[in-house]
Coordinates of C-alpha atoms and ligand atoms in Angstrom, one line a residue:
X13 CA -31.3 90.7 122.9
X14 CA -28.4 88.9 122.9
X15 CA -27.6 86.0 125.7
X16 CA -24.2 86.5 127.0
X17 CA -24.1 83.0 129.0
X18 CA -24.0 80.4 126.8
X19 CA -23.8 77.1 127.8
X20 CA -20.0 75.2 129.0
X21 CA -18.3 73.8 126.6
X22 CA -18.7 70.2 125.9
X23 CA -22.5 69.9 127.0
X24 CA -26.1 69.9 125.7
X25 CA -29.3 71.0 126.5
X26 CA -32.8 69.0 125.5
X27 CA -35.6 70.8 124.6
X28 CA -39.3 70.0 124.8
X29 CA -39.5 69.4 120.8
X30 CA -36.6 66.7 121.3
X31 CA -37.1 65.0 124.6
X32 CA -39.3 62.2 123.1
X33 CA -36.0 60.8 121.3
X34 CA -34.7 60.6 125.0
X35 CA -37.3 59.6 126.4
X36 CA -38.0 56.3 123.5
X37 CA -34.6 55.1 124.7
X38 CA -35.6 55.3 128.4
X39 CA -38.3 53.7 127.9
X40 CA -36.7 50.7 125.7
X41 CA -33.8 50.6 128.2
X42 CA -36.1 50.1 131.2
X43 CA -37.7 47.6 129.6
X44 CA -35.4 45.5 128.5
X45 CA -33.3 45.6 131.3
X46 CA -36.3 44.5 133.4
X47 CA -37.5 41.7 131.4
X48 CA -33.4 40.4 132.2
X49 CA -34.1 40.9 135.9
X50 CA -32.6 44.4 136.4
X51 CA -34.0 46.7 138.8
X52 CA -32.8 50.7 139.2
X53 CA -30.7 51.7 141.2
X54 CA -29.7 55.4 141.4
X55 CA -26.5 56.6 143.2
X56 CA -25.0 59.9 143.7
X57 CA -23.7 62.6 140.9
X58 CA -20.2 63.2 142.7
X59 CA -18.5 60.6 144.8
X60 CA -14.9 60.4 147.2
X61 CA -12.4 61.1 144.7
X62 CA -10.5 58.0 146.3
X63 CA -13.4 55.5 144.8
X64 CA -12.4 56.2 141.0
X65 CA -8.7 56.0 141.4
X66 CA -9.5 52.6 143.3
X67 CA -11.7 51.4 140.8
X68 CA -11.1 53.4 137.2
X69 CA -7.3 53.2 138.0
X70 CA -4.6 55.9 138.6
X71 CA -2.8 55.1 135.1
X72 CA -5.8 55.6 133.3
X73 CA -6.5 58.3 130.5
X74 CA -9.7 59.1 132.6
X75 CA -8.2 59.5 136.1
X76 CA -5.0 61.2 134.7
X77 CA -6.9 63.8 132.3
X78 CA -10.4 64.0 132.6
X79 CA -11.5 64.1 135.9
X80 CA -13.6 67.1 137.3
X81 CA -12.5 67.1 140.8
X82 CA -13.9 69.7 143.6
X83 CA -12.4 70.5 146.8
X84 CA -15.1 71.7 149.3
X85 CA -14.2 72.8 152.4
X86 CA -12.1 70.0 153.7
X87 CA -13.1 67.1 151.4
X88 CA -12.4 66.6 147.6
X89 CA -14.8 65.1 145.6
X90 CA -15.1 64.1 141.7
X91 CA -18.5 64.2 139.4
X92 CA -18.4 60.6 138.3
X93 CA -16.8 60.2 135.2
X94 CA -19.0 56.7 134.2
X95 CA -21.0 54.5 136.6
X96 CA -19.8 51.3 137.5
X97 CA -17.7 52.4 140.3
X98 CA -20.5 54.4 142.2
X99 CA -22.8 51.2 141.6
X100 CA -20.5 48.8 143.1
X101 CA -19.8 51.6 145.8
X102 CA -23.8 51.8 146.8
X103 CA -24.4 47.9 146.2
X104 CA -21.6 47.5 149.2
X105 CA -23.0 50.3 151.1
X106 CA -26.6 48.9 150.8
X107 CA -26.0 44.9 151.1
X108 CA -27.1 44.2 148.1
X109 CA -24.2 41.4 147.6
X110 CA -25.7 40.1 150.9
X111 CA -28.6 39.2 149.4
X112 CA -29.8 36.5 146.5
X113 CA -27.0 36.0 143.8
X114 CA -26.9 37.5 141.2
X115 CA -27.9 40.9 142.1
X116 CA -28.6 43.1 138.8
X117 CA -29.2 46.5 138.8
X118 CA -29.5 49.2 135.7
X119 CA -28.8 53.2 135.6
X120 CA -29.7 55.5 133.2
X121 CA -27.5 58.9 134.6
X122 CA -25.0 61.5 133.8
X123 CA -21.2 61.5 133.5
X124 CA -18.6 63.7 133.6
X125 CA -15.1 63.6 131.2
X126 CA -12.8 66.7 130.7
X127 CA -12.4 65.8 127.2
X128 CA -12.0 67.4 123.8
X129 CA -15.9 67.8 122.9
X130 CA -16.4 67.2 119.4
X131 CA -19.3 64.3 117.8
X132 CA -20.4 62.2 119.8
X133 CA -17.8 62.9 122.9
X134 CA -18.9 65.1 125.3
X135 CA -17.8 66.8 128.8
X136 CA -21.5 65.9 130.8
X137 CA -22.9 62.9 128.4
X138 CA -25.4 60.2 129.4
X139 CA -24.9 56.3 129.7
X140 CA -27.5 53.6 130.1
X141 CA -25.7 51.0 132.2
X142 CA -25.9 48.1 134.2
X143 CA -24.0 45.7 136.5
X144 CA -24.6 42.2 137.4
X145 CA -22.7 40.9 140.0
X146 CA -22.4 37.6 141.6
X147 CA -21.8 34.7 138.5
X148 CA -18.5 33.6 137.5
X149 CA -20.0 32.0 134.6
X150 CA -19.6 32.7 131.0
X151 CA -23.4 32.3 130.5
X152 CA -23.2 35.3 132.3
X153 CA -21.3 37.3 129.9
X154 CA -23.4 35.7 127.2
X155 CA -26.4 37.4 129.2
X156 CA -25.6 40.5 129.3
X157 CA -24.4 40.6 125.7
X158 CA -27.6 39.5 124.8
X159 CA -29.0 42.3 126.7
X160 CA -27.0 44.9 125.1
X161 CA -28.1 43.3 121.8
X162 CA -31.6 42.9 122.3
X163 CA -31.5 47.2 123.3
X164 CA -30.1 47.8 120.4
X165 CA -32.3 46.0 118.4
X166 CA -35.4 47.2 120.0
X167 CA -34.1 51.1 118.8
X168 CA -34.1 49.8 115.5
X169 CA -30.4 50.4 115.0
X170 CA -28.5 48.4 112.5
X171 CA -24.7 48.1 111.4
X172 CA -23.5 47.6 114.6
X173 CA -20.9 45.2 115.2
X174 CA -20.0 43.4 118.2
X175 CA -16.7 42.9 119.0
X176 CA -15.3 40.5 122.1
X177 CA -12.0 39.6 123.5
X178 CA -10.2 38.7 126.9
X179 CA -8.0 40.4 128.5
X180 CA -7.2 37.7 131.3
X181 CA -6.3 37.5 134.7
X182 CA -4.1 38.9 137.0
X183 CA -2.1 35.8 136.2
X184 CA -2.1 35.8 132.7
X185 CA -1.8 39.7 133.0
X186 CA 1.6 39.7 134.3
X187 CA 3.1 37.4 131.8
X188 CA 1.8 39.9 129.2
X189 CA 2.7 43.1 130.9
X190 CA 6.7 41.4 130.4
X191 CA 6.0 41.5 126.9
X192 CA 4.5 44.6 126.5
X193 CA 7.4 46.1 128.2
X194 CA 10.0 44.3 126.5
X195 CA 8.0 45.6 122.9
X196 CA 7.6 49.2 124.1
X197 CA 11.4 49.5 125.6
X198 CA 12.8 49.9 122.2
X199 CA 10.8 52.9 121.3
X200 CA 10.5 53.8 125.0
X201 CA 11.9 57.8 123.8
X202 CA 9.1 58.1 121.3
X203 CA 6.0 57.6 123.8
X204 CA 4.3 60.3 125.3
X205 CA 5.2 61.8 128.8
X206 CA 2.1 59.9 130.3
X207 CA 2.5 56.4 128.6
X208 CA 6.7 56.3 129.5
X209 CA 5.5 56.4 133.6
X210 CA 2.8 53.6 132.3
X211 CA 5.6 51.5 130.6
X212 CA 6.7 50.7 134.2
X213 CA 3.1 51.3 135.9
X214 CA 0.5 49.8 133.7
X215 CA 2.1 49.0 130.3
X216 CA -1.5 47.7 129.1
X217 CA -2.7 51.3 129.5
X218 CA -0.5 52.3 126.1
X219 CA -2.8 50.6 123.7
X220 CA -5.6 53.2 124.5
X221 CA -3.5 56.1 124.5
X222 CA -5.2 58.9 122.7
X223 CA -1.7 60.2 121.0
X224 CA -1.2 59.4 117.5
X225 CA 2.2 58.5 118.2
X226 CA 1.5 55.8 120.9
X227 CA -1.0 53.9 118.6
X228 CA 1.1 53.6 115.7
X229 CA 3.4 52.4 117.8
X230 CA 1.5 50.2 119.2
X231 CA 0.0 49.0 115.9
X232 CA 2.5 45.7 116.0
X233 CA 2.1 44.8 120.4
X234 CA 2.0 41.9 121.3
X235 CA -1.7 40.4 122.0
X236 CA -3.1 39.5 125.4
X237 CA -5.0 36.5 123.6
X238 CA -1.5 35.0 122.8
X239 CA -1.1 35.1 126.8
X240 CA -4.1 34.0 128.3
X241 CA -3.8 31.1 130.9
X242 CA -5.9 27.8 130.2
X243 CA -9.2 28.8 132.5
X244 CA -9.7 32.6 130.7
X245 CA -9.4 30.7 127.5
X246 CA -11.4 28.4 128.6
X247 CA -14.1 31.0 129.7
X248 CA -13.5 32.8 126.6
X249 CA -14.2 29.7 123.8
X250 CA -17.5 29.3 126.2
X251 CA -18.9 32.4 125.8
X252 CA -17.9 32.2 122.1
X253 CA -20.4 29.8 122.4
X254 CA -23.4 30.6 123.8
X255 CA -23.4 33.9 121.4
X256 CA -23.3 31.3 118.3
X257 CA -25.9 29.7 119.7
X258 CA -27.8 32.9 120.8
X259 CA -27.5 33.8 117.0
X260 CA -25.6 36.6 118.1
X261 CA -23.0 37.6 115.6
X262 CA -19.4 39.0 116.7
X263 CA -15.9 39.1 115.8
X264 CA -13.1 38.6 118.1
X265 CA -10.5 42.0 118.4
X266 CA -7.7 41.2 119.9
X267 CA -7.1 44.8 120.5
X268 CA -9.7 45.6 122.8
X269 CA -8.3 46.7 126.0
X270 CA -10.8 49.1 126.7
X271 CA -10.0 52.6 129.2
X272 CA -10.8 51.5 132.8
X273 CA -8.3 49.5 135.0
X274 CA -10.8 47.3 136.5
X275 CA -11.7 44.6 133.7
X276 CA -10.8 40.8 133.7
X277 CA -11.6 38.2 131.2
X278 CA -14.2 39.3 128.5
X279 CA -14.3 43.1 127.5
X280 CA -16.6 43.4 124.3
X281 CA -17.7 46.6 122.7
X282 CA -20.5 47.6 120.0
X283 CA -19.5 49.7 117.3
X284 CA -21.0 51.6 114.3
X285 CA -18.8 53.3 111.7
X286 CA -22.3 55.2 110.4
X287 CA -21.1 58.4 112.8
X288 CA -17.5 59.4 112.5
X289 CA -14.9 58.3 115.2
X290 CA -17.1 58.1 118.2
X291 CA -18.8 55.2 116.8
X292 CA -18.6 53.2 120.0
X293 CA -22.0 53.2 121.6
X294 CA -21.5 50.1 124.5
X295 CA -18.8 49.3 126.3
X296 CA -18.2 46.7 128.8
X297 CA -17.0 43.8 130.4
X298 CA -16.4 41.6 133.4
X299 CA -14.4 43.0 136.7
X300 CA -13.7 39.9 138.5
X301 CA -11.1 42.0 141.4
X302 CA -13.0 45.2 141.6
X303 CA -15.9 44.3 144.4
X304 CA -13.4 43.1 146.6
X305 CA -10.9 46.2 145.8
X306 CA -13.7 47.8 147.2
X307 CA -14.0 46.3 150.2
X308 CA -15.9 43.6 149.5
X309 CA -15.8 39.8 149.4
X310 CA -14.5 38.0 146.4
X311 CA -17.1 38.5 144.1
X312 CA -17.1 38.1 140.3
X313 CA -19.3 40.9 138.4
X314 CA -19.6 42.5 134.7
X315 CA -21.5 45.2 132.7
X316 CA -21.7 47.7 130.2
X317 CA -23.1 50.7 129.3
X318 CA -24.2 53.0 126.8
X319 CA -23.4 56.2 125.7
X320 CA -27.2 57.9 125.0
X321 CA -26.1 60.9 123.0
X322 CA -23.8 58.0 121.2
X323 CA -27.0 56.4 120.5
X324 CA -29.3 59.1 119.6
X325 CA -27.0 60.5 116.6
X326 CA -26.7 57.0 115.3
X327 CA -30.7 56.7 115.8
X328 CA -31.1 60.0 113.7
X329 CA -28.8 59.2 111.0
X330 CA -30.7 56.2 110.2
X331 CA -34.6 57.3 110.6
X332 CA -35.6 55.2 113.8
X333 CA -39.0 55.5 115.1
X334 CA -39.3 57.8 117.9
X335 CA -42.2 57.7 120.7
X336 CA -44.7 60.4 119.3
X337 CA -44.6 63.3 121.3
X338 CA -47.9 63.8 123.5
X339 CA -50.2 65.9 121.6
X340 CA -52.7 68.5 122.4
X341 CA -55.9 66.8 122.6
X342 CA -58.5 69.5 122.8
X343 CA -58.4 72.8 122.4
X344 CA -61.1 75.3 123.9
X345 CA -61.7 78.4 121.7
X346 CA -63.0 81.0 124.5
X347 CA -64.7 84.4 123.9
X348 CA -65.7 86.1 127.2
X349 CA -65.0 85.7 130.8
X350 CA -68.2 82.8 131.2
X351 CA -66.7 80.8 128.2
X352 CA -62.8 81.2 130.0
X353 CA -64.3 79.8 133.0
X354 CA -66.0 76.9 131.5
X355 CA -63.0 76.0 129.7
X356 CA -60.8 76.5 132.8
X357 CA -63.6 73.4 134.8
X358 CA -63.5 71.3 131.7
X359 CA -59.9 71.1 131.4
X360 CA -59.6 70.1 135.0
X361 CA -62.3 67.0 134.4
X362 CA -60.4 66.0 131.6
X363 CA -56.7 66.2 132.6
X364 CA -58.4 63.9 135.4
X365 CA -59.0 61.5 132.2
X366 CA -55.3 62.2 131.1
X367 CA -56.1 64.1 128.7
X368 CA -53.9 67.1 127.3
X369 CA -56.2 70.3 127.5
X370 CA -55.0 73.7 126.8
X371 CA -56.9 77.1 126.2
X372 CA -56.4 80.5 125.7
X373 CA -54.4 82.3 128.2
X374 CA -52.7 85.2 125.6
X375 CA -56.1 87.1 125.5
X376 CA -56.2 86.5 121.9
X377 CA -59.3 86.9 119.4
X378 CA -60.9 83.7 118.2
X379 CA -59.5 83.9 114.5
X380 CA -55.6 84.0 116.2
X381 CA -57.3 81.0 119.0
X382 CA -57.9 78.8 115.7
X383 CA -54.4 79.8 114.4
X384 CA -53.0 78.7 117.1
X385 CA -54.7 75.5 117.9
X386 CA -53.7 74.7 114.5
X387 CA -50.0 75.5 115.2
X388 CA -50.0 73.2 117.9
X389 CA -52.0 70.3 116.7
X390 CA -55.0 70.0 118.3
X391 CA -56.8 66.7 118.1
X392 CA -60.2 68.4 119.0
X393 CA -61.3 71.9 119.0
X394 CA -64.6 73.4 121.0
X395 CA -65.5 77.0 120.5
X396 CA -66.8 78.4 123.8
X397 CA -69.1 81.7 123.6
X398 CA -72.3 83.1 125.3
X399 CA -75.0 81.1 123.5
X400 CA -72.5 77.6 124.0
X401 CA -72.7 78.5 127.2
X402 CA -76.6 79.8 127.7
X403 CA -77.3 76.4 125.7
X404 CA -75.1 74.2 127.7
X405 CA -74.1 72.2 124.1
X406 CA -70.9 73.0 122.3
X407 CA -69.7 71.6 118.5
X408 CA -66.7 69.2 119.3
X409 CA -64.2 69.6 115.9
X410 CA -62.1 67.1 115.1
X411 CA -59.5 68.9 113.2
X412 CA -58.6 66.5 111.1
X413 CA -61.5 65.1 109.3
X414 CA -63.0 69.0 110.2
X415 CA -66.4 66.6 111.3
X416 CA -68.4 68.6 114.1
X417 CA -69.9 66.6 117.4
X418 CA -72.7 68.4 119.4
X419 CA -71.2 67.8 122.9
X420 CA -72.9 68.7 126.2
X421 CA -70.7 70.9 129.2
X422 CA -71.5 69.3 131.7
X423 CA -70.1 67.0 134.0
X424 CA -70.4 64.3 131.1
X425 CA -68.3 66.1 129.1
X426 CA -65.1 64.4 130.0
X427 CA -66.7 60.8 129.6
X428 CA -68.1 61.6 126.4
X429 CA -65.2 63.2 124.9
X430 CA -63.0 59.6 125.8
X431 CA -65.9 58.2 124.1
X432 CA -65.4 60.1 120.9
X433 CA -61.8 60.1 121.3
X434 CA -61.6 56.0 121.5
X435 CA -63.2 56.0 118.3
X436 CA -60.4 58.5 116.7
X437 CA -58.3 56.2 118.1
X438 CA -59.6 53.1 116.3
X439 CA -59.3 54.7 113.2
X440 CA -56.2 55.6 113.3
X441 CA -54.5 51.9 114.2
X442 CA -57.0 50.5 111.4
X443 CA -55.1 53.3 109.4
X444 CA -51.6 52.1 110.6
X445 CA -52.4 48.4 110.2
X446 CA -53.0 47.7 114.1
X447 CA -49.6 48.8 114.8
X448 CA -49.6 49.6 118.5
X449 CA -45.9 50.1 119.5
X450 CA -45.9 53.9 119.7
X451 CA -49.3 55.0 120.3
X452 CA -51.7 58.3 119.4
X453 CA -50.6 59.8 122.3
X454 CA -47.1 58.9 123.0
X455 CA -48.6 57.4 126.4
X456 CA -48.0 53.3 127.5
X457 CA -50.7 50.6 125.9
Ligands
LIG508 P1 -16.8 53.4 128.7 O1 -16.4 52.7 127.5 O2 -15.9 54.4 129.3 O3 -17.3 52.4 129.8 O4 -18.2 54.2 128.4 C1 -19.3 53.5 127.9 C2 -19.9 54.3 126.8 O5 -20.2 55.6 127.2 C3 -19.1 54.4 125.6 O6 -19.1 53.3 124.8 C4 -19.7 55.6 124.9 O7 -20.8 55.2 124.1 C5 -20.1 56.5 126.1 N1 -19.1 57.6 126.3 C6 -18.0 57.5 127.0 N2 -17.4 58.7 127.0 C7 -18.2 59.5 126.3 C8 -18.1 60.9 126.1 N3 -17.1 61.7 126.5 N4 -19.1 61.5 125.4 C9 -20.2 60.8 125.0 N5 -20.3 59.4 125.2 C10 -19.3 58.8 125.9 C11 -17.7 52.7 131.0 O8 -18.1 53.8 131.4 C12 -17.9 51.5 131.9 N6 -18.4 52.0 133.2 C13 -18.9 50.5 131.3 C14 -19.1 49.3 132.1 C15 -20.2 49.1 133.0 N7 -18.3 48.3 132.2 C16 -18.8 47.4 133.1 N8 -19.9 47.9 133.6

């Protein structure tokens, strides 16, 4: 039979035998932004189209081309196309600024671009992001770098470069806009449709044009570091800084303007060239302006975030350890009605231990039962049939090693199965050297 809806264009789906790659960078994301102080927040999917063009700008590639926007009934709304603005949008809402300085919160959520799909750019995608907001400081900047690095290097990714610039003030801006504009004039004919209305609008938002044409002509533009006034050069040798002496490596591109309107001051990105021209897989930077675009009070902020499908190509292509996928643990062999219902009141006792029980539900013979339990891996198997259950004792296999238990079914079942289990489990981190990180079952330490 052939399946004539196929998924849109431009998106993915995650299966059972791959959610364990998403779910090790969860987990390493959660961490490590909570051991910096970040808690989770979580915020809407679709927001009042209004709050990007505030925030993400209205000369930007993403507002101009790649927003899904939906009129229902009277309103208009737009599925976010990236996180920060719906962040800032619910910290305001909920009073977080109110509270202790610096609030820090983290996402892990979806995102929406109507872009060309092709590696590693996507129409849905996934970031892991996070905003702190509150510190003007550079130690700030340093912080959240350091985050972003210490994720990274918790994946076990490597090759991935960290580049940093500043792209100033709304002082030191306006001085460079004047130059960009008096650069871009004499080939003003030759830029796209879009970037001649920027020229007069936003003539910063040329340098991350996505038209051939555009870049090469803006290959020799002038550079925003050449502009910056003393205090954003000031900021900017600090934080250069604190990464030296954080032993965090980077290189300073003074090309980084990065796609969103709202950045001031540092903008840094980290970049592999391992995975074709998507290699981008964080973005961020500060946004001094945007909280109080918003509504808010002057309040200085930054962040970044992470594109997760980004990350997971660049994971694959260079053999990271995953979590290991949870495991059957025992498998119950049943022939009869007695032995199904025996195997249906142990299960229950020992998915009340946490354990991953399964038996047959297919009607199948015991031959295709052990075939199966094979198939899917089975820690354990117990064959259940009328004299198991006349005796009340049952052989526990483990499948492994193929070494038999006697086992009693009764209510001690469960306890002694843990019991014989712990054991299996000793071996195996003797085995592995004590190595702990990703464990038997793909369940916490
Ligand atoms: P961004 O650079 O637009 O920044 O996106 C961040 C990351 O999301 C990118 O580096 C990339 O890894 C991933 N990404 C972006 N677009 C796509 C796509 N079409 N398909 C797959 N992955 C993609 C932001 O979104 C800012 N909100 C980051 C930020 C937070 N700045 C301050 N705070």
């Amino acid at each position: 039979m052939s399946i004539n809806i196929k998924r849109p264009n431009g998106t993915e789906d995650v299966t059972p035998k791959n959610v364990h790659k998403w779910h090790t960078i969860e987990k390493i994301a959660r961490e490590t932004a909570e051991s910096f102080g970040f808690g989770e927040i979580r915020i809407p999917t679709f927001e009042n189209t209004d709050l990007f063009l505030r925030s993400v700008g209205e000369t930007t590639d993403v507002v101009q081309k790649e927003m899904y926007t939906v009129k229902a009934k009277e309103s208009e709304f737009t599925l976010r196309p990236e996180g920060t603005a719906g962040t800032i949008r619910a910290m305001l809402q909920n009073g977080l600024l109110n509270e202790a300085l610096p609030q820090r919160v983290y996402y892990i959520l979806s995102c929406f671009r109507h872009e060309r799909p092709q590696a590693g750019r996507l129409r849905e995608f996934h970031q892991f992001g996070l905003e702190m907001a509150g510190s003007s400081s550079p130690a700030a900047d340093a912080e959240v770098i350091s985050l972003a690095k210490t994720m990274l290097d918790r994946l076990g990714l490597k090759n991935i470069e960290l580049y940093i610039n500043s792209i100033g003030c709304p002082a030191c801006r306006a001085k460079y806009h004047e130059a960009l504009r008096n650069y871009f004039n004499l080939r003003k004919e030759e830029l796209c449709e879009t970037c001649q209305e920027r020229l007069i609008k936003n003539p910063m938002r040329i340098l991350d044009c996505k038209s051939p044409v555009c870049q090469e002509i803006g290959k020799n533009a002038p550079l925003i570091l050449d502009y910056l006034c003393e205090e954003c050069s000031e900021h900017f040798e600090k934080l250069k800084k604190y990464l030296t002496d954080l032993d965090i490596e980077f290189k300073v591109n003074p090309k980084i303007v990065r796609g969103l309107d709202y950045y001031t001051k540092t903008v840094f990105e980290f970049v592999t060239t391992e995975i074709g021209a998507q290699g981008t897989v964080c973005g961020g930077g500060r946004y001094d302006g945007l909280i109080e675009q918003l509504g808010g009070q002057h309040t200085p902020a930054l962040g970044f975030a992470m594109g997760i499908e980004r990350l997971l190509i660049v994971m694959e292509k260079q053999d990271c350890d995953y979590l290991v996928p949870k495991k059957c643990d025992i498998y119950f062999a049943t022939m009869g009605e007695n032995a199904l219902e025996k195997a249906m009141k142990l299960s229950k006792a020992l998915r009340e231990y946490g354990y991953f029980a399964e038996y047959d539900m297919m009607g199948r013979g015991l031959k295709a039962q052990m075939k199966y339990a094979n198939k899917i891996n089975a820690a354990f198997t117990v064959v259940l049939g009328d004299n198991e259950i006349e005796s009340g004792i049952a052989k526990l296999k483990e499948m492994e090693k193929g070494t038999e238990t006697d086992i009693r079914l009764d209510e001690k079942f469960a306890p002694a199965f843990e019991e014989i289990y712990f054991d299996k489990i000793l071996d195996i981190m003797e085995e592995q050297g004590g190595d702990t990180l990703f464990s038997f079952t793909g369940e916490d330490n």
